[in-house]
Coordinates of C-alpha atoms in Angstrom, one line a residue:
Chain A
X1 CA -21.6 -51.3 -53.8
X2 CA -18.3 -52.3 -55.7
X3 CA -16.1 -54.3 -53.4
X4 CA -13.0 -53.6 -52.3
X5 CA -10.8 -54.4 -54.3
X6 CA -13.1 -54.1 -57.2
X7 CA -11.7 -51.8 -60.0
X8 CA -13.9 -50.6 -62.5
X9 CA -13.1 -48.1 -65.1
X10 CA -16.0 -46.6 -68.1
X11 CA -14.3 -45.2 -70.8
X12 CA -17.0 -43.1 -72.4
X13 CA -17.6 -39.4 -74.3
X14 CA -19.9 -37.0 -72.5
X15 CA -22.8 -36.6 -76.0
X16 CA -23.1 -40.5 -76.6
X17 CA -26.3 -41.7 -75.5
X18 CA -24.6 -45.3 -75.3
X19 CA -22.2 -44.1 -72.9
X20 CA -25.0 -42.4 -71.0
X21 CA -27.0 -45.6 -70.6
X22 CA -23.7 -47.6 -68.7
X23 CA -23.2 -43.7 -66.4
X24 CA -26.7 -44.9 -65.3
X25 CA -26.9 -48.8 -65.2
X26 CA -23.6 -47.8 -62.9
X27 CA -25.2 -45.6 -60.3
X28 CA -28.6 -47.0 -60.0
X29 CA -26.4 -49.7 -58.8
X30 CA -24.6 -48.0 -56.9
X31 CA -21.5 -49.0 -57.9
X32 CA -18.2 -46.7 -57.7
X33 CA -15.9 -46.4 -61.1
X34 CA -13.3 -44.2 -62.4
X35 CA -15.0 -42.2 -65.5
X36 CA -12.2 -41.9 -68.3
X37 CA -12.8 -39.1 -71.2
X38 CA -11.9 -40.4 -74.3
X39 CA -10.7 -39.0 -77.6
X40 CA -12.9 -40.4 -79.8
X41 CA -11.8 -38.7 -83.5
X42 CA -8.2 -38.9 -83.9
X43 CA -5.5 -39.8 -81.3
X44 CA -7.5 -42.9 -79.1
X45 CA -5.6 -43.9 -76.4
X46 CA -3.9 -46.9 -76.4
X47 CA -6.2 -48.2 -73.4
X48 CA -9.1 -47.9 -75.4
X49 CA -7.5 -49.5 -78.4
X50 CA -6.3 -52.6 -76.4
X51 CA -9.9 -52.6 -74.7
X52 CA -11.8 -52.5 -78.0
X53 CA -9.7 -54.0 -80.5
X54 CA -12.8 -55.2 -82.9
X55 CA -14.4 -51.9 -82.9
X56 CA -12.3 -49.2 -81.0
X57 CA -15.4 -47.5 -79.6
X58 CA -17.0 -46.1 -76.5
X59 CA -18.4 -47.4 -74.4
X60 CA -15.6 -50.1 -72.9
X61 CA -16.4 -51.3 -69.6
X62 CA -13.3 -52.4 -67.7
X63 CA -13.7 -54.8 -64.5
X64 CA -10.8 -55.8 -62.8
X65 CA -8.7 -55.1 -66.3
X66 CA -11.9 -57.1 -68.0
X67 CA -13.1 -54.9 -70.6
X68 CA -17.0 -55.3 -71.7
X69 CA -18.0 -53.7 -74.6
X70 CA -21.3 -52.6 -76.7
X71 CA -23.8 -51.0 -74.6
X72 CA -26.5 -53.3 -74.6
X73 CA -24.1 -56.1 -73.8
X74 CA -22.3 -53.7 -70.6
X75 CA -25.5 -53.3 -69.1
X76 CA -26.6 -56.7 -68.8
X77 CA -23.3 -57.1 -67.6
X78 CA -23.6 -54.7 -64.4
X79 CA -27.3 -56.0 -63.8
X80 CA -25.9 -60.0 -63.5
X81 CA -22.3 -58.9 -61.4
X82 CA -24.2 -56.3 -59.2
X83 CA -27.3 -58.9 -59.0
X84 CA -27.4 -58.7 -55.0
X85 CA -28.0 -54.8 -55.7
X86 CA -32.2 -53.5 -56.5
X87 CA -33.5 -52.5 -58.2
X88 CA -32.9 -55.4 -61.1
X89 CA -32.7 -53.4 -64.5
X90 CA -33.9 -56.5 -66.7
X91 CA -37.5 -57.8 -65.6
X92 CA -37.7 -61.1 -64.6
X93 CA -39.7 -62.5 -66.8
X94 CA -38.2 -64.4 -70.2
X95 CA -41.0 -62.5 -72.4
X96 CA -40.4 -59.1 -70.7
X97 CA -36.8 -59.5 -70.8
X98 CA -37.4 -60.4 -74.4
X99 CA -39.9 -57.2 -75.1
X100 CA -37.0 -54.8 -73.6
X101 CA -34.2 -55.9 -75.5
X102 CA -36.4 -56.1 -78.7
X103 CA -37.4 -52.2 -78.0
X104 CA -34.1 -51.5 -76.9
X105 CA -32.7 -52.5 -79.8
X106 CA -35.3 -51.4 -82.7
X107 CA -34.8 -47.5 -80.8
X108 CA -30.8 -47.5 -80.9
X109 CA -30.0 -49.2 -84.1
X110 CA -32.9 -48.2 -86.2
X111 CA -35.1 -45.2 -84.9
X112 CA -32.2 -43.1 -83.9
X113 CA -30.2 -43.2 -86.7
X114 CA -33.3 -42.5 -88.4
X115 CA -34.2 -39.4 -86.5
X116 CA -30.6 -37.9 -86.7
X117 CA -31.2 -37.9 -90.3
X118 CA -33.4 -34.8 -90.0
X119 CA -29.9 -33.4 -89.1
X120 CA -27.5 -35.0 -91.8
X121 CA -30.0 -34.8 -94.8
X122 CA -29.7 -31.9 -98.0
X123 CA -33.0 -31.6 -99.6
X124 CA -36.4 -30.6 -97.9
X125 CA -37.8 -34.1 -99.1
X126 CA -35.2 -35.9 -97.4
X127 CA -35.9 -34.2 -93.6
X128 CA -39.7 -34.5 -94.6
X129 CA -38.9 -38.2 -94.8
X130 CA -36.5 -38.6 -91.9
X131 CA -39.5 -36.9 -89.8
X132 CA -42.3 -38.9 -91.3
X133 CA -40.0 -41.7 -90.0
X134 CA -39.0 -40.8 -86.3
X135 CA -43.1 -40.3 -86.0
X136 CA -43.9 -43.2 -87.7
X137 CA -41.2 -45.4 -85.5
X138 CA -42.6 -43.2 -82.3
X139 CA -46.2 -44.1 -83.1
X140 CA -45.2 -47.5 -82.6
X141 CA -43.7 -46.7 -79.3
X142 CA -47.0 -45.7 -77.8
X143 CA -48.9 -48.2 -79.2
X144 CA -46.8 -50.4 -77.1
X145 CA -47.0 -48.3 -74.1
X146 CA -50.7 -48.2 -73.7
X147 CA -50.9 -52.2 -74.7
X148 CA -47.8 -53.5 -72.7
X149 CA -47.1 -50.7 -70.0
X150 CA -50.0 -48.4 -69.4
X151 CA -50.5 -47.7 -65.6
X152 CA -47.1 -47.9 -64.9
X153 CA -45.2 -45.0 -64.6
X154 CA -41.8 -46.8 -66.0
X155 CA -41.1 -49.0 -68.5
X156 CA -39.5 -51.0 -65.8
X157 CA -42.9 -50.8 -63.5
X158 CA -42.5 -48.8 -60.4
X159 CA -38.8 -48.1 -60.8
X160 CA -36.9 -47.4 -64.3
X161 CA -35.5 -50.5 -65.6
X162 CA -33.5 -51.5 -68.9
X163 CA -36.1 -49.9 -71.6
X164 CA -36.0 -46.7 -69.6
X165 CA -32.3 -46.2 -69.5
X166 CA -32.2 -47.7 -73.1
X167 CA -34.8 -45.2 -74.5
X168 CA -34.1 -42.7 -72.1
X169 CA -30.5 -42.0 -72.5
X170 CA -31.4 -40.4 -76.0
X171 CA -33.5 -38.0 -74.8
X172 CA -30.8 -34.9 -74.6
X173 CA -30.2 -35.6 -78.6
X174 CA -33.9 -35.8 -79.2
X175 CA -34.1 -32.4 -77.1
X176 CA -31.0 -31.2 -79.6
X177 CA -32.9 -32.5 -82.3
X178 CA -35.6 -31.0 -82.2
X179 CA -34.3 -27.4 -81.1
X180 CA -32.0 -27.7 -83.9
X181 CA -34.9 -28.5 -86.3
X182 CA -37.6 -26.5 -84.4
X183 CA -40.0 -29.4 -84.6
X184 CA -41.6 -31.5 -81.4
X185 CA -40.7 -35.5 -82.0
X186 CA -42.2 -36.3 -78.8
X187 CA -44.9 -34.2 -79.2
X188 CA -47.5 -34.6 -76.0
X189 CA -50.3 -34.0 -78.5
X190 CA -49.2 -37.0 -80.5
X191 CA -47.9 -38.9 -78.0
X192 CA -49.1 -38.4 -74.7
X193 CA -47.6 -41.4 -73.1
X194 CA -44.1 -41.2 -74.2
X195 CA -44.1 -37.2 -73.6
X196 CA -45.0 -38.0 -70.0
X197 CA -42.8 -40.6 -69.6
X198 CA -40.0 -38.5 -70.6
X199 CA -40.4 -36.0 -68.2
X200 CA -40.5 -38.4 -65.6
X201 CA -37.4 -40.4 -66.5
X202 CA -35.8 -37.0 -66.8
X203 CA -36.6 -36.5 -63.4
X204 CA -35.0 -39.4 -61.8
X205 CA -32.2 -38.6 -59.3
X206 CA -29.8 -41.2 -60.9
X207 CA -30.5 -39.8 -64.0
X208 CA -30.7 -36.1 -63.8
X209 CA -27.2 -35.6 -64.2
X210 CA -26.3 -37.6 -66.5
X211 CA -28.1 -36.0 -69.3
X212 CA -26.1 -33.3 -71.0
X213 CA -27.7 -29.7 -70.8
X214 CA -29.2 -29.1 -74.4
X215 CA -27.2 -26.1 -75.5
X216 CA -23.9 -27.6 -74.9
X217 CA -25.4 -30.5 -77.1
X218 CA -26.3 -28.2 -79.9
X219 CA -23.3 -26.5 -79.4
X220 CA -21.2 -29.8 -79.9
X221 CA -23.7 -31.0 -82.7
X222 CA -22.7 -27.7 -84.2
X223 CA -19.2 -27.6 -83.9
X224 CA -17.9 -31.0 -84.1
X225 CA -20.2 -33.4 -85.7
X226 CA -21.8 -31.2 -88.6
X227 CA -18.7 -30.6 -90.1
X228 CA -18.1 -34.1 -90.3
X229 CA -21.3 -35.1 -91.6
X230 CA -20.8 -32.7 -94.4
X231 CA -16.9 -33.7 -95.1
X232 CA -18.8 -37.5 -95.8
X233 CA -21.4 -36.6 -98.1
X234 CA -19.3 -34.8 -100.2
Chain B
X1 CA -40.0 -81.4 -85.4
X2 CA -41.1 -84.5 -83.3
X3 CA -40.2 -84.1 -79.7
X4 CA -41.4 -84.5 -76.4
X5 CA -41.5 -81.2 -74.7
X6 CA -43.5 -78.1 -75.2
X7 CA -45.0 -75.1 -73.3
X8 CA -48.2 -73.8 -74.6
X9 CA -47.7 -73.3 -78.3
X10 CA -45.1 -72.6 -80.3
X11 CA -45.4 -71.4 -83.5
X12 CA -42.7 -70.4 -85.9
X13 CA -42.5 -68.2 -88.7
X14 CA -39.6 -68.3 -90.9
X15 CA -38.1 -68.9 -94.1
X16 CA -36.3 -72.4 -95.5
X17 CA -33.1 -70.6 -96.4
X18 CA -32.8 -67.7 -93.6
X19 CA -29.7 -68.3 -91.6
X20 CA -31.8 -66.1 -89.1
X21 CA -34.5 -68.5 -88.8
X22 CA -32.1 -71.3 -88.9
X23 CA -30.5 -70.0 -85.7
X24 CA -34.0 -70.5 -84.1
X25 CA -34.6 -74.1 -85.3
X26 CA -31.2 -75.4 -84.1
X27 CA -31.6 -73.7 -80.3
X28 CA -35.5 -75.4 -80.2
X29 CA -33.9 -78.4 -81.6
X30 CA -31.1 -78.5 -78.9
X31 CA -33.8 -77.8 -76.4
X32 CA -36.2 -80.9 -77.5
X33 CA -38.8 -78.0 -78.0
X34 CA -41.9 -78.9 -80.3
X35 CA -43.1 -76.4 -82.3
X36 CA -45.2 -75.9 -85.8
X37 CA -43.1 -74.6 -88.6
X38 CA -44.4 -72.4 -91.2
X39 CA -42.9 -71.4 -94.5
X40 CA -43.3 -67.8 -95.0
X41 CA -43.6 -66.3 -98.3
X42 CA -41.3 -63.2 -98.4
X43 CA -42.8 -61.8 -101.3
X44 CA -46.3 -62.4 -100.3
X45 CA -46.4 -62.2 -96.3
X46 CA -48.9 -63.6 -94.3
X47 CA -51.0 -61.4 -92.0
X48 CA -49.6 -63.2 -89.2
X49 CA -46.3 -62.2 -90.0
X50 CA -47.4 -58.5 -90.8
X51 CA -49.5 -58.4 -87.4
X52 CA -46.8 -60.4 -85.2
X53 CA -44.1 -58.1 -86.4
X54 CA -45.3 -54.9 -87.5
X55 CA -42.1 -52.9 -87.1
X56 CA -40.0 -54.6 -89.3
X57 CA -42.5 -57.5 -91.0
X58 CA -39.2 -59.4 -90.7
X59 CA -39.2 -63.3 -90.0
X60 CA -38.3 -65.0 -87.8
X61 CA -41.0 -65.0 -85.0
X62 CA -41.5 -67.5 -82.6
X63 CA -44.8 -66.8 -81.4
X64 CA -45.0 -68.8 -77.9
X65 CA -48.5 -69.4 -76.5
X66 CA -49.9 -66.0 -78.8
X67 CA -47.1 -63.8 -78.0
X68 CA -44.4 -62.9 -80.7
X69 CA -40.4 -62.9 -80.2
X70 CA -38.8 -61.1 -83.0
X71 CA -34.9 -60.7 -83.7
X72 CA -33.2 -64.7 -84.0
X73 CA -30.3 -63.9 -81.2
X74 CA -33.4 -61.9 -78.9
X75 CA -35.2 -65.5 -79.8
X76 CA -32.3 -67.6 -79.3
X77 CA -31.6 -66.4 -75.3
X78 CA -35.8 -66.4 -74.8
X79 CA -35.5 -69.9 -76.3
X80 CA -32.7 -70.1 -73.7
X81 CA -34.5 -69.1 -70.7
X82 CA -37.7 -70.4 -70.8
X83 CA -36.0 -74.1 -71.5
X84 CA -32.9 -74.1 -69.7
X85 CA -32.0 -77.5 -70.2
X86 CA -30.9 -79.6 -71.7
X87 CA -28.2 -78.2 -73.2
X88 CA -28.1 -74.6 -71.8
X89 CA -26.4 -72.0 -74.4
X90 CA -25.5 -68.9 -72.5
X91 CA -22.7 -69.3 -70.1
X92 CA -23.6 -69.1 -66.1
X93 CA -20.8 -66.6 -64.7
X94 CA -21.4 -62.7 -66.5
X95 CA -18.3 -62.4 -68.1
X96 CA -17.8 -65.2 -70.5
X97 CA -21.6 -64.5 -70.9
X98 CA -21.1 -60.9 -72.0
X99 CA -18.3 -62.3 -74.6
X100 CA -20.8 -64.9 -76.2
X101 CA -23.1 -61.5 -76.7
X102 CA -20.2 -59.6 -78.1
X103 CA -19.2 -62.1 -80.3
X104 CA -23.2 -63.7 -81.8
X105 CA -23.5 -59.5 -82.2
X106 CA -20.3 -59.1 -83.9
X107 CA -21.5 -61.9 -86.4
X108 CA -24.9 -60.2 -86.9
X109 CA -23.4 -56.7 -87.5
X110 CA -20.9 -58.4 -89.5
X111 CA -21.2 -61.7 -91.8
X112 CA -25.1 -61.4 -93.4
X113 CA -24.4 -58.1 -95.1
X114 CA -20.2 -58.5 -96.3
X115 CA -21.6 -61.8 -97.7
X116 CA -24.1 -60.2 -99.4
X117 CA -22.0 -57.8 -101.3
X118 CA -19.5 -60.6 -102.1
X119 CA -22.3 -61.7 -104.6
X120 CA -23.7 -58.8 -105.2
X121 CA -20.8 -56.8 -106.3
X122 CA -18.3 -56.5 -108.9
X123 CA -14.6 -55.5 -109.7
X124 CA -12.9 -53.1 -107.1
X125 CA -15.9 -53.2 -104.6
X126 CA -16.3 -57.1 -104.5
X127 CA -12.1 -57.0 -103.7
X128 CA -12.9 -55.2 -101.4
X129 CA -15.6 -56.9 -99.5
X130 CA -13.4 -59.9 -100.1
X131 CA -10.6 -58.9 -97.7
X132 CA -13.4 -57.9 -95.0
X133 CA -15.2 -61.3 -95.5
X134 CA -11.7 -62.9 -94.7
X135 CA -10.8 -60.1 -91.9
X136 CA -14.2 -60.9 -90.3
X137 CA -13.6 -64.8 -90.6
X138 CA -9.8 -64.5 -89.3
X139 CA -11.4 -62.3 -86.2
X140 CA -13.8 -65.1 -85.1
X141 CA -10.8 -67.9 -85.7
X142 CA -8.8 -65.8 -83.3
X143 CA -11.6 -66.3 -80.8
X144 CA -12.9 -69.8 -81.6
X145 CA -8.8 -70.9 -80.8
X146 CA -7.9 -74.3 -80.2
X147 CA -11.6 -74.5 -78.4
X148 CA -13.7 -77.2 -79.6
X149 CA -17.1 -75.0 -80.3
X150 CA -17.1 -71.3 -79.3
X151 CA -19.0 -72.1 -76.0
X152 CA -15.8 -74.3 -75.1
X153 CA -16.3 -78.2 -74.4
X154 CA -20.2 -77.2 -75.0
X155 CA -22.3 -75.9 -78.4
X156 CA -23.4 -72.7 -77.6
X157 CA -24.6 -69.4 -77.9
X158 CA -21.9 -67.9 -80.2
X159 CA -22.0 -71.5 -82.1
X160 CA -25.8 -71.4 -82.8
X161 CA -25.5 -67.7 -84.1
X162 CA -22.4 -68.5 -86.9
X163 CA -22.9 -72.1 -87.8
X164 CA -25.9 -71.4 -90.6
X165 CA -23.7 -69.2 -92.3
X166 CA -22.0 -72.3 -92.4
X167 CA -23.7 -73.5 -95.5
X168 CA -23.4 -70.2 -97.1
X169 CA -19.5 -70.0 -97.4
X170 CA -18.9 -72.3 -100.3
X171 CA -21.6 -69.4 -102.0
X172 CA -18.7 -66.5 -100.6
X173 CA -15.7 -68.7 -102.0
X174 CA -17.0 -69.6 -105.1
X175 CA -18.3 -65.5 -105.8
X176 CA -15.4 -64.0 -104.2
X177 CA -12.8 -66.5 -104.8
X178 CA -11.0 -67.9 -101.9
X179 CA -11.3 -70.6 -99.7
X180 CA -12.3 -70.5 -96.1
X181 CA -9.9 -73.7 -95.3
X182 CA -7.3 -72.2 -96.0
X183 CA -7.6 -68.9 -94.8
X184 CA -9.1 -70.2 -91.9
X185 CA -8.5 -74.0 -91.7
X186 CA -9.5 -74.0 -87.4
X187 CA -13.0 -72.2 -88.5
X188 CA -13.2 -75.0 -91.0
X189 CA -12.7 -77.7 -89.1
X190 CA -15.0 -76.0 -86.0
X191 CA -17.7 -76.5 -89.1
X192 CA -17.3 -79.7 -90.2
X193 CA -17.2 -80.8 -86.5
X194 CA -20.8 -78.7 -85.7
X195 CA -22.4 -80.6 -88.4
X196 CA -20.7 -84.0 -87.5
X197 CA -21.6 -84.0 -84.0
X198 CA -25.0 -81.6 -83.5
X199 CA -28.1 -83.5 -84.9
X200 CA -30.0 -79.9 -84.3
X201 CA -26.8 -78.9 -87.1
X202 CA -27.5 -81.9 -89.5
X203 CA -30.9 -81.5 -89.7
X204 CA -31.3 -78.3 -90.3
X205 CA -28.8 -76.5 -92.2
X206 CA -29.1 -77.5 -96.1
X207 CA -26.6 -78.7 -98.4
X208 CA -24.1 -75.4 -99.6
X209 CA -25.1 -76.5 -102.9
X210 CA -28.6 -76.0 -102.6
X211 CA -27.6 -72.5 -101.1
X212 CA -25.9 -71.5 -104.1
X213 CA -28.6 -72.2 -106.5
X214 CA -30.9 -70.2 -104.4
X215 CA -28.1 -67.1 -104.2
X216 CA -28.5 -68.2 -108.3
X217 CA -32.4 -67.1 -108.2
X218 CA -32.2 -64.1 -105.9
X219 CA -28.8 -62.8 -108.5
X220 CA -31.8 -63.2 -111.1
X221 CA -34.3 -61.2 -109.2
X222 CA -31.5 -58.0 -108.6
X223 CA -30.4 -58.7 -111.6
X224 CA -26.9 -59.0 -110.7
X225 CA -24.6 -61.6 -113.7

């Protein structure tokens, strides 16, 4: 529980994954904090400006007027201030610890952006690629799983832990994803452990809510972000 | 590297020029660490490398006791944690922790590929990588301050993630065409100072000369004038 006296503020948009992530880090701590919408495209506000200065982005995490930013960085954050509070979302372990951020890292800076290709791209060859991709990337992810994690129904062991949220948080845009493409990217056939997985991290209490209902996701994919994807690549 | 200490075995896998790798050697170094060094050849990887770090075949590892660690800053804090001392390299208290992360990510998003392009490129584009190279190098002035090393009376985390690209920024002045000292004369003198006072520094960072005529080779190979 935040003390009193404690002030903490998460300046986030409702679609980003990295914004979900800090929503959950934040209540499977139990920690209370004022959830600020931001305008992300045009007009940011002048707190988020002053907060973020290097990259003017969401999330910002702001502690007693502190701001933490980058994702990644925020939750590492919550799990050292809020130590006193289980479950621990970092294992314990330097070589786990190590294993999650590496995972963490290779599914938000490189498999992501490589399966929301599937949505930017022009040509037939291009999505064929961006798909071969994502599968190729989620391949890797099982292989892992049954090596490193099989048994266990979390990443995190018996409770969800940083590679959960980390992986998990995407899950709403892979659902969008793949309704908006009408393929399966995690496919139980293909990958049994992952597929299962994600069912059960979608089923968490502290997580349930926090990840956005599909068709409003499609409908923002839609609306706001297609256009802009187009307006760059021409 | 001859030292004292070790835990199980420590291999690494890397590649003389990589500032990435460098990072590694310097936070072992500053840890008394021993460990077994090998060269890598980029064009010609080993099956190590290849089975060690199959999703991006990407050096360096540090493969501790049969286990691989991939990703220099992911290596750096494991590097950190297994030896805490001597010469510890994360903060203790969370927030000044969380700003050495911002800042040793801000330089990996950041430096390796503007400083790439500033030798790379040509005409309008290399102008404009120019003015980011100095943006970028003005940014972590502003945050370096009057301190003595990032990590404040102490070489740390954020010092051990910039100072290899160190030896790379007489490569950016002389393609680009500026100088770091005097856009930046407190960065400068945080360098000099780094390789003055850090053996891990002096021994393992290479002469900005010999940098330059290996940025010469690879210009070659992409066949860039």
């Amino acid at each position: 529980m935040a003390a009193s006296g404690e002030e903490v503020k998460l300046l986030g948009v409702w679609p980003s994954p990295y914004v979900i992530k800090v929503k959950i880090a934040l209540e499977l701590k139990g920690v209370r904090y004022e959830y600020l919408e931001q305008e992300i495209w045009e007009n940011k506000s002048e707190l988020l400006l002053k907060s973020n200065p290097v990259y003017k982005k969401v999330p910002v995490l702001i502690h007693n007027d502190r701001p933490v930013c980058e994702s990644a960085i925020i939750l590492q954050y919550i799990d050292e201030v809020w130590a006193g509070a289980r479950p621990s979302i970092l294992p314990s372990d330097p070589y786990e610890r190590a294993i999650a951020r590496f995972w963490a890292g290779y599914f938000e800076d490189t498999w992501f952006y490589g399966a929301i290709k599937i949505l930017q791209v022009k040509t037939e060859k291009e999505k064929a690629e961006a798909i071969e991709q994502s599968f190729a990337g989620l391949s890797l992810l099982e292989e892992t799983y049954e090596k490193s994690f099989k048994g266990k129904p979390f990443f995190g062991g018996d409770n969800i832990g940083y590679l959960d949220i980390a992986l998990g948080s995407f899950l709403g845009w892979v659902k969008t994803i793949e309704k908006m493409s009408g393929l399966k990217l995690i496919d139980g056939a293909k990958f049994p452990l992952l597929a299962t997985w994600a069912e059960r991290f979608c089923s968490v209490a502290t997580v349930k809510e926090h990840i956005p209902k599909t068709d409003k996701m499609i409908e923002y994919c839609s609306k706001v972000l297609q256009p802009k994807w187009h307006a760059l690549n021409n | 590297m001859a030292c004292e200490k070790g835990e199980g075995d420590v291999v690494l896998l890397d590649f003389w020029a990589s500032p990435f790798g460098q990072r590694v050697r310097i936070a072992l170094a500053e840890k008394g660490v021993a460990y077994e060094y090998r060269e890598e050849d980029l064009a010609n990887k080993s099956r190590m490398l290849l089975e060690m770090n199959p999703v991006h075949k990407k050096i360096p590892v540090l493969v501790h006791g049969g286990k691989p660690v991939c990703e220099s800053l992911i290596i750096v804090q494991y590097i950190d944690e297994v030896w805490a001392h001597p010469n510890p390299l994360l903060p203790t208290e969370p927030y000044p922790r969380a700003r050495a992360r911002f800042w040793a990510d801000f330089i990996d998003k950041k430096i390796y590929d503007c400083g790439t392009r500033l030798w790379k490129l040509k005409g309008e584009a290399l102008q404009e990588a120019k003015k980011e190279m100095i943006c970028i190098l003005k940014l972590l002035e502003g945050e370096l301050g009057d301190k003595k090393y990032f990590g404040g009376d102490a070489f740390g985390f954020v010092d051990v993630a910039l100072v290899p690209f160190t030896s790379w920024f007489y490569t950016y002045e002389t393609s680009a065409g500026f100088s770091v000292e005097e856009e930046c004369p407190k960065l400068a003198a945080w360098a000099k100072r780094c390789a003055e006072e850090r053996e891990s520094v002096r021994k393992t960072l290479y002469d900005p000369q010999k940098i330059y005529e290996f940025v010469g080779l690879l210009k070659k190979k992409f066949g860039v004038e």
